[in-house]
Structures are given as C-alpha cells and as structure tokens.
Amino acid sequence: MDREPLSDLERKGDFIRRHVGPGPDEQVEMLAALGLSSMSALIDKVVPKAIREDEPLGIGGGCTEVEVLEKLKGMAGKNAIHRSYIGQGYYGTHLPTVILRNLLENPGWYTAYTPYQPEVSQGRLEALINFQTMIADLTGMEFANASLLDEGTAAAEAMTFAKRAGKSKSMTFFVADDCHPQTIDVIQTRAAALDYEIVVGDPETGFDGIECFGALIQYPSTDGRIRDIGKLIETMKGSGAMVAVASDLLALCLLTPPGELGADVVVGSSQRFGVPMGYGGPHAAFFATSDKHKRSIPGRLVGVSVDSRERAAYRLALQTREQHIRREKATSNICTAQVLLAVIAGMYAVYHGPEGLKAIATRVARLTAALASGLKAQGVEIANDTFFDTLTLNTGGDTAKIYAAALERGMNLRKIDDTRLGISLDETTTREDVAGLLAVFGAENVDVEALDAAAESGLPSDLVRSSDYLTHPVFANYRSETEMLRYMRSLMDKDLALDKAMIPLGSCTMKLNATTEMIPITWPEFANIHPFAPADQATGYREMISDLEQKLATITGYAAVSLQPNAGSQGEYAGLLVIRAYHESRGEAHREICLIPSSAHGTNPASAHMAGMQVVVVACDDEGNIDIEDLKAKAAEHSDNLGALMVTYPSTHGVFEETIREICDIIHQHGGQVYLDGANLNAMVGVCYPGKFGSDVSHLNLHKTFCIPHGGGGPGVGPIGVGAHLAPFLPGHRELKDGDSRIGAVSAAPFGSAAILPISWAYIEMMGDAGLRHATEAAVLNANYIAARLKDHFPILYTGPNGMVAHECIVDIRPYDDATGISNEDVAKRLIDYGFHAPTMSWPVAGTLMIEPTESESKAELDRFCDAMISIRQEIAEIEAGKADAENNVLRNSPHTIDDLTDAEWAHPYSREQAVYPVPGLRLRKYWSPVNRVDNVYGDRNLSCSCPPLEAYMEAAE
Ligand SMILES: *Cc1c(COP(=O)(O)O)cnc(C)c1O
C-alpha cells in the first residue's frame, strides 16, 4: 500500500517546476553555497522581520497547464463574438497568418527586451524603422516615433508637445468635438492635472476668437465625415496654435495626408494594420511630426547610425533613456511602449505593400459607399455626406429600436444617442455583411455588386490622395509568403531574446513567458472583441478581469486594483492623480509636493511632473538607502504642501530597506501619501505586502512580475493597487459609467490592454499560493547565488545588514575604469561575444551593471553567465597587468563579428579564438552579433529615422 497517491503523480511535472529554473537538488546546493539550509532561512536573512508575512497568500492552490487552459477556454466561451460595426478607433482586421505564427506567436520576437543594446537588437530596430517610415509616409510627415501606448494617450502627448514646442503663452487647448469621445476624455484627464483649459467645440465655428496654444482635430471625424482640414489648420495656425490631427492609417491610403495640409503633429492608432481589437489593446499608437520638431518627440525614436566598421546600423536615437537623464524635464514619461504591435503593423505594410493597402482601403470605401446608397434607398438619412468607412445615421429617435434589431442579428452598431447611430466598416467586412446590414433596415437580399456599381464615392474629390507612399523597396520586396517568412526570420535571427539566452536586466524582470500563458491571447474569443461591445458579450473577459483584480489586490495587500494603465509609467501617473484627487476631496488640493529619492527610476519624476506635482529630491546615503534624516527634514519643510513620496521597494539598489515602515510613517505624519513603485514586486510576492506595511498606492508591471513578455519594448500593463481610502478615485471610463469621484480615463480603453491579461491570470492561477512564494524565494536565491559567485571578482554594491541582496545585485565596474579605462559599456558589449544580453547599465549607479536573474533561469545558465563574467574579469586583469594592450583588446573591440574574422588582415594582438570563443561552450552554441559596436554620437548628430536607401546596405556589403 505504499503506492504514491495519484494526485502526487499528477503534480510531478507541474508548472511550478517548469517556471522555476533550479531544480530541488540544485536549490539545496545553491543554498549551501550561501551557507544556508533552507529557503525560509534565506528569506529570514533577506526580508526584514518587521514587514514579513508567513501566512499563505490565500489565492488558491495552483493548477496544471492543461487545467489552466481549460479554465480559460471556459471563460473565453462566455464571450460572444458579434460582427462589430462600432468603429470609434477599433476595427476588424486580418492579421496575415504568416505574421501571426512567425511573429506574434514567436518567442524570438515577443521575449526580446527594449532595444537599448543596439548590437543585439538590429532585427527589431529594422522592423521599427519600417514602422516609422510607414507612419511618416502615410501621414505625410517627416518624422515618426516607434510607437506610443494608444490613440488617446498619443493625443494627450500631442497636447503637451504643442505646449512644449509651440510659442504660445496661452493655457488653453482646443479639441474638436468630433474627435473620438475616449480621446477627448484622456485629454481632459491629462489637462486637468496640468491646469490647462480644454475647450471642446465645433472645429468650423467653435474656434473663433479663442486664444490657444494648440488644437486637436480628427480626420476623418469620429462620425465619419471628412472635413477639409487644410483650411482649419491654416486658421488655427494663423492664430498661433500648434495643430495636431488624429487620423486613420487606412483612410490615409486614399486621402491627402495631414502633413500635406499643414499639420504640425499627426497621431492615431495602427491597430487596424493587422492587430486584433483584443477588447481594447494592446495596439501601437503613432506620433509623427515635422523635421523642426524632431527633438521634442515623445517616446522612442529609432535612428540610423554606423558601427565601428562604418556600416549602417540602427539604434534608439536621442532620448533613448531620456527620463533617466532629464527626469522631471523629460518630454514624456513613456518607457515601455508598444514595440511588438508596432512591429506587427509595420510587417502588415511590408506584406501588403502600397498597392495592397490601397486595395484594402478602396474596397472598404466602396463597400461603405454601397451601404450608404442602399440605406438611402431605404429612406435612411445619413448625416455625413463625405465618408471613408463610417456612416452616421439620423434615426429620428429610433436608435434603440434599430440597435436592438441589429443586435438580434449578431451585429454591434455604435449607439451614439437617441437620434444617431454609427456604422463603421473595415477590412473584414464582406458583401454579405453589407447585405446583412441593409436587411436590418428592411432591404432583403440586396445585390451589393449592383449597389457598388451605381454608388457615389464618399471621398471628397479635392482630398483624394495624389502622393505616393511606401516607395521604399522593403514595402515591395517580400510579396510571396516564402520571401515574407524569410525576411521576418532573418530579422529575428539578428536579435538576442530569451529564446537564446538569459537577459539579466536589473529592475526589468525578464522571467519565463510560458507558452501556455501565451496560447489564449490569440483565441478569437479574446482577440476579436471590440472594447465598447455590450458588457454581456464580454462576460468571460469581465470575469477574468475582476478575478485578476482581486488576486492582484490580495498579492499586494491593497483594497482595490485598476487594470487600465497600459504601462508602468502610466500606472505612476494614474496613481499620483488618485493621490491628488484624494487630497482634493479633503480640501487639500494644494498638496502638490512629491518627494522622490535620487535613486528613483526616471519615470518617477517624469510622471510626477505630468501629474502636475513639484518634485523635491531626497538624498540617498552611501549604502543606497534613503537618507532618513534628509527625508525627515524635507517632509517637515514641505509639511503643509506634501502630496506624496515615491519610493521603490525593495530599493532600486536591490535591498530591502529596514526602515520602510518608518519612512511611510514620516510621510503620513506630514499629511502625504506613499506611492510605492512596484516594479520590484518580484522580490515580494507571497512574502510581504506593500499595502500592509504602510504604502497607499503602487503600480505593478505585469510585463515584469507577472510574465507578460516584454515584446521588444512593449506591450506592458501597469495596474495600480490602492488602499481603501483611495479606491473611490481609481481611473474611470465612460463605457463603464462608474463613479463621479474617479480621476477619469488614463487610457483609451476601459481595461487598457485587456487582451494580454490572460497571461498574468494564467501565471497566478497555475502557481497558486505556494508556487508564487516559491518563485519569490527562487528569485532571491538566484540573485544571491550570482552575487556570491561574483563577489571575489567584482565589488558587489549594496547589501542588506546580513550581507545579502534582494532579487538583483549591482556589480561595480568603476574601479577597473579608473585603472584601465575599461568601462561598464565595454563589459556589456563583451558579454555579447559570450552570448549574453548585457545587464542594466549605469542605473541606478553610473559605471555599474545591475543583474537580475529571476527565478526562471536554471543553475546551469546562471553558472554560464557567472563564468562569462569571471572570464571577462580575467581579460581586464590582463590589461591591468600590461599583458594586453590598453586600447586594442578584446573588451574595447567587442562585440566581434564574422566580418572581423574574415578580414584579410587580423589587426589585433589577441587571437581570433580569444575574440569569439573565449570559453569552450561557445563552440556548441554561439550568438553572432550582426554589427560591430554602434556609434551613439554619430546617430544623434546625423539624425535619420526612416528606412535608409538601399545603397546604404550595398555600400555596407562592399
Ligand atoms: C520598469 C520600471 C518602471 C517603468 O515601467 P514601464 O512599464 O516601462 O513604463 C518604473 N519604475 C521602475 C523601478 C522600473 O523598473
């Protein structure tokens, strides 16, 4: 009878073992190397007693991968997929399956990090420059960035850009009343914090006599009309305003682009270029402007530079880590953007090319015209006499009746008000769909071909596009599927993502993005739901969302969670607005001071600035901890106006500060609220709870702690958790008709990037109480194991009172820089030769590398990494000892490429083997950098941000 119970057998291969790298025996071995006998002894030494909780989390027992997919299938099955004609910025689209399978569903793309290390990111940087070129071409502008978070926030960025780049002293911003309503809402939220006045008015008549620093108009309008915006822009610019135009990429395939009509900025969403609606996101927004304003562009910009062989190479231009340098003076707080989605949209254009896009757009416009004429024949009055894909119908009070009749037939129309309905067509609309729509109005079996033949175009003849677009060969060369497949593959092969090696980025938590977690996001029941679909068609989504909110509240110890912010930076901004709203509700609106330690992530001061707060910097001591005396002094000095403290915990230096409770108390005594940046939650889940040790608000990064892949620089989700006293102020959304006290919308969609929430839900569900705590323990173990292995070779900065680090450790390179001129950058680039992505460079301390292994890396991979670091240390020692040349050495010349090896003459004092195979394992598994070290300065001096002419590649190949 000593057979193992079935349940034990079933758990043998469970998910926890797959998620956590080191196996049970290895964990024992690693603990022993630290002189410890158990995980609890480890946590005991690392996490201060004052904040530790030893009770189980209380969210459940975990489950297998098979079970979690069944549970998600069950929830997905409760969503109803209707034909969506709602429009309003979200449209049906066909993602070409070659892109679906080989890009969206491919870890070589989705597990990559933000391309700060250009040498290992050439593939996605090229894909992003395709995106930028596409946006610049279609909008008729000179410069486009590599994506923003959504159309609403992009429009809000356009507003702050207008204030920054324009010359007007006015504090008023004009918004045309026919912009998408959610766009207007996001702008209102942003403007309120900055004390800008928003005037929403008719763009033709409402602008008269208003002095404003900028204006936003939409082309085509939310109601489908295509205004002659050239005249509007001229008038508005004439009065000193900068003019931003929200536009639609598919429409711009047929319409004169805003850039040719005088716009200063063009924003919008690239969603309908192949990215599923996904109940609101993630999608890549775009931001394009003219040459003279290129240096004020928010977000990231990919530029062309050269490598040390003077070949063209891509890199992030200008504001690469802008917030880290300019802090509260940064142009925006955007850090994680929507890279994966921008890459998809760009590939959609590569796949279809200009003729293909034009055909899709023309077909949509023709079907819309056919629909319009069919409706008119039924006596329906159409409010807009110009249109591309959207018709607004005057219903004469019958909105509810028509809406219900359509719903009955499985169609969602846009309910505008009692007398108006909207219908938007898209790439997925068929002739049968048009006939089906007409049937709602009583016209049975209409011949759509015949309607089309007789229908008049809705495009104004004087706004028909005459200029070319997408003329670069990249948009012509990959038309067969074979070519397309190989193009994407060739780009992916240039990059180093988690499918090749560990990415030990401090603060960025590059952990496993399990396949099982990823599977559901492309299920049609999650992918094809419009964010403004009736709630009862998204029952499964709502169930998953509210369960995830509850579980995240439990994990953080807060009372309530909002999933709306679509990156950590947006969570910071939202959380600070919540704090401000709370103070205001108590008659203390003047509490606008935000204390921020000097060690804070750059998004913190940038977000505080966006939230209309004044940043006061608090010093850190030599140990990297907040200087308590300075904190006390600053809190006392600003006591009357203290709004908040932003603190990262465990600290950005990777240590659990013992004084965190005291820090929170000091802030509360002076009437402030504590904002705890939760990017380091991976060190705390199941062990301690910010909401329980004194913090009032935190954002989490679901793309760090909760397994959403980084996507090469997005998507992300940055939910905020808040204490009960702040819950009434969480972000709201017009579609949810939630409480008045709320701060308003911070994202265009009610649940932000809803489509990727199943990833985090699945992770939490599979891990359960024990698994989540175990992941934290293993993350701390892995970091301490690395610190222990490296400490005899490099100084490890900052440890807790017991000599331990939390979930990351900082390796100091400055002593070698002083001695040999070898910098942390040289070490970072040399790691590429060893097959690794560099750790975080020069943050939070200049001249250092911050390493975070996460729990998902196996002992073998940790050892491989430590061996590489130790070997590099020996390479430095050779320079110190004068055995290697101070300039011409393996570090300075890294990364080494195949071109180096095949040079006729090998011009280095070290061997080819030393260059590319410094450790034996590399002969079995080698990553080859496609370019040599990229020149940062050259790229910024000679800023070029669209696809280089082909000759540039040919020259490089010579
Ligand atoms: C990653 C990070 C952020 C910003 O999060 P995004 O999702 O990139 O906007 C903020 N603070 C810290 C400490 C971080 O590590």
Coordinates of N, CA and C in Angstrom, one line a residue, residues 37-206:
S37 N 20.5 26.5 5.0 CA 20.0 25.2 4.9 C 18.6 25.1 4.3
S38 N 17.9 26.3 4.2 CA 16.6 26.2 3.6 C 16.2 27.6 3.0
M39 N 15.1 27.6 2.2 CA 14.6 28.8 1.7 C 14.1 29.7 2.8
S40 N 13.5 29.2 3.8 CA 13.0 30.1 4.8 C 14.2 30.8 5.6
A41 N 15.3 30.1 5.7 CA 16.4 30.7 6.3 C 16.9 31.8 5.4
L42 N 16.8 31.6 4.1 CA 17.3 32.7 3.1 C 16.4 33.9 3.3
I43 N 15.1 33.7 3.3 CA 14.1 34.8 3.3 C 14.3 35.5 4.7
D44 N 14.5 34.7 5.7 CA 14.8 35.3 7.0 C 16.0 36.3 7.0
K45 N 17.0 36.0 6.2 CA 18.2 36.8 6.2 C 18.0 38.1 5.3
V46 N 17.0 37.9 4.4 CA 16.9 39.0 3.3 C 15.8 40.0 3.7
V47 N 14.7 39.5 4.1 CA 13.5 40.3 4.2 C 13.3 40.7 5.7
P48 N 13.3 42.0 6.0 CA 13.2 42.5 7.4 C 11.9 41.8 8.0
K49 N 12.1 41.4 9.3 CA 11.1 40.8 10.1 C 9.8 41.7 10.2
A50 N 10.1 43.0 10.3 CA 9.0 43.9 10.5 C 8.0 43.9 9.4
I51 N 8.3 43.5 8.2 CA 7.3 43.5 7.2 C 6.9 42.1 6.6
R52 N 7.6 41.1 7.2 CA 7.4 39.8 6.6 C 6.0 39.1 7.0
E53 N 5.4 38.4 6.1 CA 4.2 37.7 6.5 C 4.4 36.3 6.2
D54 N 4.1 35.4 7.1 CA 4.3 34.0 6.8 C 3.1 33.2 6.4
E55 N 1.9 33.8 6.5 CA 0.7 33.1 6.1 C 0.7 32.9 4.6
P56 N 0.0 31.8 4.1 CA -0.1 31.7 2.7 C -0.9 32.9 2.1
L57 N -0.7 33.2 0.9 CA -1.3 34.3 0.2 C -2.9 34.2 0.2
G58 N -3.4 33.0 0.0 CA -4.8 32.9 0.1 C -5.5 33.1 -1.3
I59 N -4.8 32.8 -2.4 CA -5.5 32.9 -3.7 C -5.7 31.5 -4.3
G60 N -5.3 30.5 -3.7 CA -5.6 29.2 -4.3 C -4.4 28.3 -4.4
G61 N -4.7 27.1 -4.8 CA -3.7 26.0 -4.7 C -2.8 25.8 -5.9
G62 N -3.1 26.5 -7.0 CA -2.4 26.3 -8.3 C -3.0 25.2 -9.1
C63 N -2.6 25.1 -10.3 CA -3.1 24.0 -11.2 C -2.1 23.7 -12.3
T64 N -2.5 22.7 -13.1 CA -1.6 22.3 -14.2 C -1.8 23.2 -15.4
E65 N -0.9 23.0 -16.4 CA -1.1 23.8 -17.7 C -2.3 23.4 -18.4
V66 N -2.6 22.1 -18.4 CA -3.8 21.6 -19.1 C -5.0 22.2 -18.4
E67 N -5.0 22.2 -17.1 CA -6.2 22.7 -16.4 C -6.4 24.2 -16.6
V68 N -5.3 24.9 -16.6 CA -5.5 26.4 -16.8 C -6.1 26.7 -18.1
L69 N -5.6 26.0 -19.2 CA -6.2 26.2 -20.5 C -7.7 25.9 -20.5
E70 N -8.0 24.9 -19.8 CA -9.5 24.5 -19.7 C -10.3 25.6 -19.1
K71 N -9.7 26.1 -18.0 CA -10.4 27.2 -17.3 C -10.5 28.5 -18.2
L72 N -9.5 28.8 -18.9 CA -9.5 29.9 -19.7 C -10.5 29.7 -20.9
K73 N -10.5 28.5 -21.4 CA -11.4 28.2 -22.5 C -12.8 28.4 -22.0
G74 N -13.1 28.0 -20.8 CA -14.4 28.2 -20.2 C -14.8 29.7 -20.2
M75 N -13.9 30.5 -19.7 CA -14.1 31.9 -19.7 C -14.3 32.5 -21.1
A76 N -13.4 32.1 -22.0 CA -13.4 32.6 -23.3 C -14.8 32.3 -23.9
G77 N -15.3 31.1 -23.6 CA -16.6 30.7 -24.2 C -17.7 31.5 -23.8
K78 N -17.5 32.3 -22.7 CA -18.6 33.2 -22.2 C -18.6 34.5 -23.0
N79 N -17.6 34.8 -23.8 CA -17.6 36.0 -24.6 C -18.3 35.7 -25.9
A80 N -19.0 36.6 -26.4 CA -19.8 36.4 -27.6 C -19.2 37.3 -28.7
I81 N -18.8 36.6 -29.8 CA -18.2 37.4 -30.9 C -19.3 37.9 -31.9
H82 N -19.6 39.1 -31.9 CA -20.6 39.7 -32.8 C -19.8 40.4 -34.0
R83 N -20.5 40.6 -35.1 CA -19.9 41.4 -36.1 C -19.8 42.8 -35.5
S84 N -18.7 43.4 -35.5 CA -18.6 44.8 -34.9 C -18.6 45.8 -36.0
Y85 N -19.5 46.8 -35.9 CA -19.5 47.9 -36.8 C -19.4 49.2 -35.9
I86 N -18.8 49.0 -34.7 CA -18.8 50.1 -33.7 C -17.8 51.2 -34.2
G87 N -16.6 50.8 -34.7 CA -15.6 51.7 -35.1 C -15.0 52.5 -33.9
Q88 N -15.0 53.8 -34.0 CA -14.6 54.6 -32.9 C -13.1 54.3 -32.6
G89 N -12.3 54.0 -33.6 CA -10.9 53.8 -33.3 C -10.5 52.3 -33.3
Y90 N -11.5 51.4 -33.3 CA -11.1 50.0 -33.2 C -11.9 49.2 -34.3
Y91 N -11.1 48.5 -35.1 CA -11.7 47.9 -36.3 C -11.3 46.4 -36.5
G92 N -12.2 45.7 -37.2 CA -11.8 44.3 -37.5 C -10.6 44.4 -38.5
T93 N -9.7 43.4 -38.5 CA -8.6 43.3 -39.4 C -8.2 41.9 -39.5
H94 N -7.5 41.6 -40.7 CA -7.0 40.2 -40.8 C -5.5 40.3 -40.6
L95 N -5.0 39.7 -39.6 CA -3.6 39.6 -39.4 C -3.1 38.4 -40.3
P96 N -2.2 38.8 -41.3 CA -1.8 37.7 -42.2 C -1.2 36.6 -41.3
T97 N -1.6 35.3 -41.6 CA -1.2 34.2 -40.8 C 0.3 34.0 -40.7
V98 N 1.0 34.4 -41.8 CA 2.4 34.2 -41.7 C 3.0 35.1 -40.6
I99 N 2.4 36.2 -40.4 CA 2.9 37.2 -39.3 C 2.4 36.6 -38.0
L100 N 1.1 36.2 -38.0 CA 0.6 35.6 -36.7 C 1.5 34.5 -36.1
R101 N 1.8 33.5 -37.0 CA 2.6 32.4 -36.5 C 4.0 32.7 -36.3
N102 N 4.6 33.5 -37.1 CA 6.1 33.6 -37.1 C 6.6 34.8 -36.3
L103 N 5.6 35.7 -36.0 CA 6.0 36.9 -35.2 C 5.2 37.0 -33.9
L104 N 3.9 37.2 -34.0 CA 3.1 37.4 -32.8 C 3.2 36.2 -31.9
E105 N 3.2 35.0 -32.5 CA 3.3 33.8 -31.6 C 4.7 33.2 -31.5
N106 N 5.7 34.0 -31.8 CA 7.1 33.5 -31.9 C 7.9 34.2 -30.8
P107 N 8.4 33.3 -29.8 CA 9.2 33.9 -28.7 C 10.5 34.6 -29.1
G108 N 11.0 34.3 -30.3 CA 12.1 35.1 -30.8 C 11.8 36.6 -31.0
W109 N 10.5 36.9 -31.2 CA 10.1 38.3 -31.2 C 9.6 38.7 -29.9
Y110 N 8.6 37.9 -29.3 CA 7.9 38.5 -28.2 C 8.7 38.5 -26.9
T111 N 9.8 37.7 -26.8 CA 10.5 37.7 -25.5 C 11.7 38.7 -25.5
A112 N 11.9 39.5 -26.5 CA 13.0 40.4 -26.6 C 12.8 41.5 -25.6
Y113 N 13.9 42.2 -25.3 CA 13.8 43.4 -24.4 C 13.8 44.6 -25.2
T114 N 13.6 45.8 -24.6 CA 13.7 47.1 -25.3 C 15.1 47.2 -25.9
P115 N 15.2 47.7 -27.1 CA 16.5 47.6 -27.8 C 17.5 48.7 -27.4
Y116 N 17.8 48.7 -26.1 CA 18.9 49.6 -25.6 C 20.2 49.2 -26.0
Q117 N 20.4 47.9 -26.2 CA 21.7 47.4 -26.7 C 21.6 47.1 -28.2
P118 N 21.9 48.1 -29.0 CA 21.6 48.0 -30.4 C 22.2 46.8 -31.1
E119 N 23.4 46.4 -30.7 CA 24.1 45.3 -31.5 C 23.2 44.1 -31.4
V120 N 22.5 43.8 -30.4 CA 21.7 42.6 -30.3 C 20.3 42.8 -30.6
S121 N 20.0 43.9 -31.3 CA 18.6 44.3 -31.5 C 18.4 44.8 -32.9
Q122 N 19.3 44.5 -33.8 CA 19.2 45.1 -35.2 C 17.9 44.6 -35.9
G123 N 17.4 43.4 -35.6 CA 16.2 42.9 -36.3 C 15.0 43.7 -36.0
R124 N 14.8 43.9 -34.7 CA 13.5 44.6 -34.3 C 13.7 46.1 -34.6
L125 N 15.0 46.6 -34.5 CA 15.2 48.0 -34.8 C 14.8 48.3 -36.3
E126 N 15.2 47.3 -37.1 CA 14.9 47.5 -38.6 C 13.3 47.4 -38.7
A127 N 12.7 46.5 -38.0 CA 11.3 46.4 -38.1 C 10.6 47.7 -37.6
L128 N 11.2 48.3 -36.6 CA 10.6 49.6 -36.1 C 10.9 50.7 -37.1
I129 N 12.0 50.7 -37.7 CA 12.2 51.8 -38.7 C 11.3 51.6 -39.9
N130 N 10.9 50.4 -40.2 CA 9.9 50.2 -41.2 C 8.6 50.8 -40.7
F131 N 8.3 50.6 -39.5 CA 7.0 51.2 -38.9 C 7.1 52.7 -39.0
Q132 N 8.3 53.3 -38.6 CA 8.4 54.8 -38.6 C 8.3 55.3 -40.0
T133 N 8.9 54.6 -41.0 CA 8.8 55.0 -42.4 C 7.4 55.0 -42.9
M134 N 6.7 53.9 -42.5 CA 5.3 53.7 -42.9 C 4.4 54.9 -42.4
I135 N 4.6 55.2 -41.1 CA 3.8 56.3 -40.5 C 4.2 57.6 -41.1
A136 N 5.4 57.9 -41.3 CA 5.8 59.2 -41.9 C 5.2 59.3 -43.3
D137 N 5.3 58.2 -44.1 CA 4.8 58.2 -45.5 C 3.2 58.4 -45.5
L138 N 2.6 57.6 -44.7 CA 1.1 57.7 -44.7 C 0.6 59.0 -44.2
T139 N 1.2 59.6 -43.2 CA 0.7 60.8 -42.6 C 1.2 62.0 -43.3
G140 N 2.2 61.8 -44.2 CA 2.8 63.0 -44.9 C 3.7 63.8 -44.0
M141 N 4.3 63.2 -43.0 CA 5.1 64.0 -42.1 C 6.6 63.5 -42.3
E142 N 7.5 64.2 -41.6 CA 8.9 63.9 -41.8 C 9.5 62.8 -40.8
F143 N 8.9 62.9 -39.6 CA 9.5 62.1 -38.5 C 8.3 61.4 -37.8
A144 N 8.5 60.1 -37.5 CA 7.5 59.4 -36.7 C 8.3 58.6 -35.6
N145 N 7.7 58.4 -34.5 CA 8.4 57.7 -33.4 C 8.0 56.2 -33.5
A146 N 8.6 55.4 -32.6 CA 8.5 53.9 -32.8 C 7.3 53.4 -31.9
S147 N 6.3 54.2 -31.7 CA 5.0 53.9 -31.1 C 4.8 54.5 -29.7
L148 N 3.5 54.8 -29.5 CA 3.0 55.2 -28.2 C 2.0 54.2 -27.7
L149 N 1.4 54.5 -26.6 CA 0.6 53.5 -25.9 C -0.8 53.2 -26.5
D150 N -1.5 54.3 -26.8 CA -2.8 54.2 -27.5 C -3.2 55.5 -28.1
E151 N -4.2 55.6 -28.9 CA -4.5 56.8 -29.6 C -4.9 57.9 -28.6
G152 N -5.6 57.6 -27.5 CA -5.9 58.7 -26.6 C -4.7 59.3 -25.9
T153 N -3.8 58.4 -25.4 CA -2.6 59.0 -24.8 C -1.7 59.7 -25.8
A154 N -1.7 59.2 -27.1 CA -0.9 59.9 -28.1 C -1.5 61.3 -28.3
A155 N -2.8 61.4 -28.3 CA -3.4 62.7 -28.5 C -3.0 63.6 -27.3
A156 N -3.0 63.0 -26.1 CA -2.6 63.8 -24.9 C -1.2 64.2 -25.0
E157 N -0.3 63.3 -25.6 CA 1.1 63.7 -25.8 C 1.2 64.8 -26.8
A158 N 0.3 64.8 -27.8 CA 0.3 65.9 -28.8 C 0.0 67.2 -28.1
M159 N -0.9 67.2 -27.1 CA -1.2 68.4 -26.4 C 0.0 69.0 -25.7
T160 N 0.7 68.1 -24.9 CA 1.8 68.6 -24.1 C 3.0 68.9 -25.1
F161 N 3.1 68.3 -26.2 CA 4.1 68.6 -27.2 C 3.8 70.0 -27.7
A162 N 2.5 70.3 -28.0 CA 2.2 71.6 -28.5 C 2.6 72.7 -27.5
K163 N 2.4 72.4 -26.2 CA 2.8 73.4 -25.2 C 4.3 73.6 -25.2
R164 N 5.0 72.5 -25.3 CA 6.5 72.5 -25.2 C 7.1 73.1 -26.5
A165 N 6.6 72.7 -27.6 CA 7.3 73.1 -28.9 C 6.8 74.4 -29.4
G166 N 5.5 74.7 -29.0 CA 4.9 76.0 -29.5 C 5.4 77.2 -28.8
K167 N 5.0 78.3 -29.2 CA 5.5 79.6 -28.6 C 4.4 80.3 -27.8
S168 N 3.2 79.7 -27.8 CA 2.1 80.5 -27.2 C 2.2 80.4 -25.7
K169 N 1.8 81.5 -25.0 CA 1.7 81.5 -23.6 C 0.4 81.1 -23.0
S170 N -0.6 80.9 -24.0 CA -1.9 80.5 -23.6 C -1.9 79.2 -22.8
M171 N -2.9 79.0 -22.0 CA -3.0 77.7 -21.3 C -4.2 76.9 -21.8
T172 N -4.7 77.3 -22.9 CA -6.0 76.7 -23.5 C -5.6 75.8 -24.7
F173 N -6.3 74.7 -24.7 CA -6.1 73.7 -25.8 C -7.5 73.4 -26.3
F174 N -7.6 73.6 -27.7 CA -8.9 73.4 -28.3 C -9.0 71.9 -28.8
V175 N -10.1 71.3 -28.6 CA -10.4 69.9 -29.1 C -11.6 69.9 -29.9
A176 N -11.6 69.5 -31.2 CA -12.8 69.4 -32.0 C -13.7 68.4 -31.4
D177 N -15.0 68.8 -31.4 CA -16.0 67.9 -30.7 C -16.3 66.7 -31.5
D178 N -15.7 66.6 -32.7 CA -15.9 65.3 -33.4 C -14.7 64.4 -33.4
C179 N -13.9 64.6 -32.4 CA -12.8 63.6 -32.1 C -13.5 62.4 -31.4
H180 N -12.8 61.3 -31.4 CA -13.4 60.1 -30.6 C -13.6 60.5 -29.2
P181 N -14.7 60.2 -28.6 CA -15.0 60.6 -27.2 C -14.0 60.2 -26.2
Q182 N -13.5 58.9 -26.4 CA -12.5 58.5 -25.4 C -11.2 59.2 -25.5
T183 N -10.9 59.7 -26.7 CA -9.7 60.6 -26.9 C -9.9 61.9 -26.1
I184 N -11.0 62.5 -26.2 CA -11.3 63.7 -25.5 C -11.2 63.5 -24.0
D185 N -11.7 62.3 -23.5 CA -11.6 62.0 -22.1 C -10.2 62.0 -21.6
V186 N -9.3 61.2 -22.3 CA -8.0 61.1 -21.9 C -7.2 62.4 -21.9
I187 N -7.6 63.3 -22.9 CA -7.0 64.6 -22.9 C -7.5 65.4 -21.7
Q188 N -8.8 65.3 -21.4 CA -9.3 66.1 -20.2 C -8.6 65.7 -18.9
T189 N -8.4 64.4 -18.7 CA -7.7 63.9 -17.5 C -6.3 64.5 -17.5
R190 N -5.6 64.5 -18.6 CA -4.2 65.0 -18.6 C -4.2 66.5 -18.4
A191 N -5.1 67.2 -19.0 CA -5.1 68.6 -18.9 C -5.5 69.1 -17.5
A192 N -6.4 68.4 -16.8 CA -6.8 68.8 -15.5 C -5.6 68.9 -14.6
A193 N -4.7 67.9 -14.7 CA -3.5 67.8 -13.8 C -2.5 69.0 -14.1
L194 N -2.5 69.4 -15.3 CA -1.6 70.5 -15.7 C -2.2 71.9 -15.7
D195 N -3.4 72.0 -15.3 CA -4.1 73.2 -15.3 C -4.3 73.9 -16.6
Y196 N -4.4 73.0 -17.7 CA -4.7 73.5 -19.0 C -6.2 73.6 -19.1
E197 N -6.7 74.6 -19.8 CA -8.2 74.6 -20.0 C -8.5 73.9 -21.4
I198 N -9.4 73.1 -21.4 CA -9.8 72.4 -22.6 C -11.1 73.0 -23.1
V199 N -11.1 73.5 -24.4 CA -12.3 73.9 -25.0 C -12.7 72.9 -26.0
V200 N -13.8 72.3 -25.9 CA -14.3 71.3 -26.8 C -15.4 72.0 -27.7
G201 N -15.1 72.1 -29.0 CA -16.1 72.8 -29.8 C -16.1 72.4 -31.2
D202 N -17.0 72.9 -32.0 CA -17.1 72.6 -33.4 C -15.9 73.2 -34.1
P203 N -15.2 72.3 -34.9 CA -13.9 72.8 -35.4 C -14.1 73.9 -36.5
E204 N -15.3 74.0 -37.1 CA -15.5 75.1 -38.1 C -15.9 76.4 -37.4
T205 N -16.7 76.3 -36.4 CA -17.2 77.6 -35.8 C -16.7 77.8 -34.4
G206 N -16.4 76.8 -33.7 CA -16.1 76.9 -32.2 C -14.7 77.5 -31.9

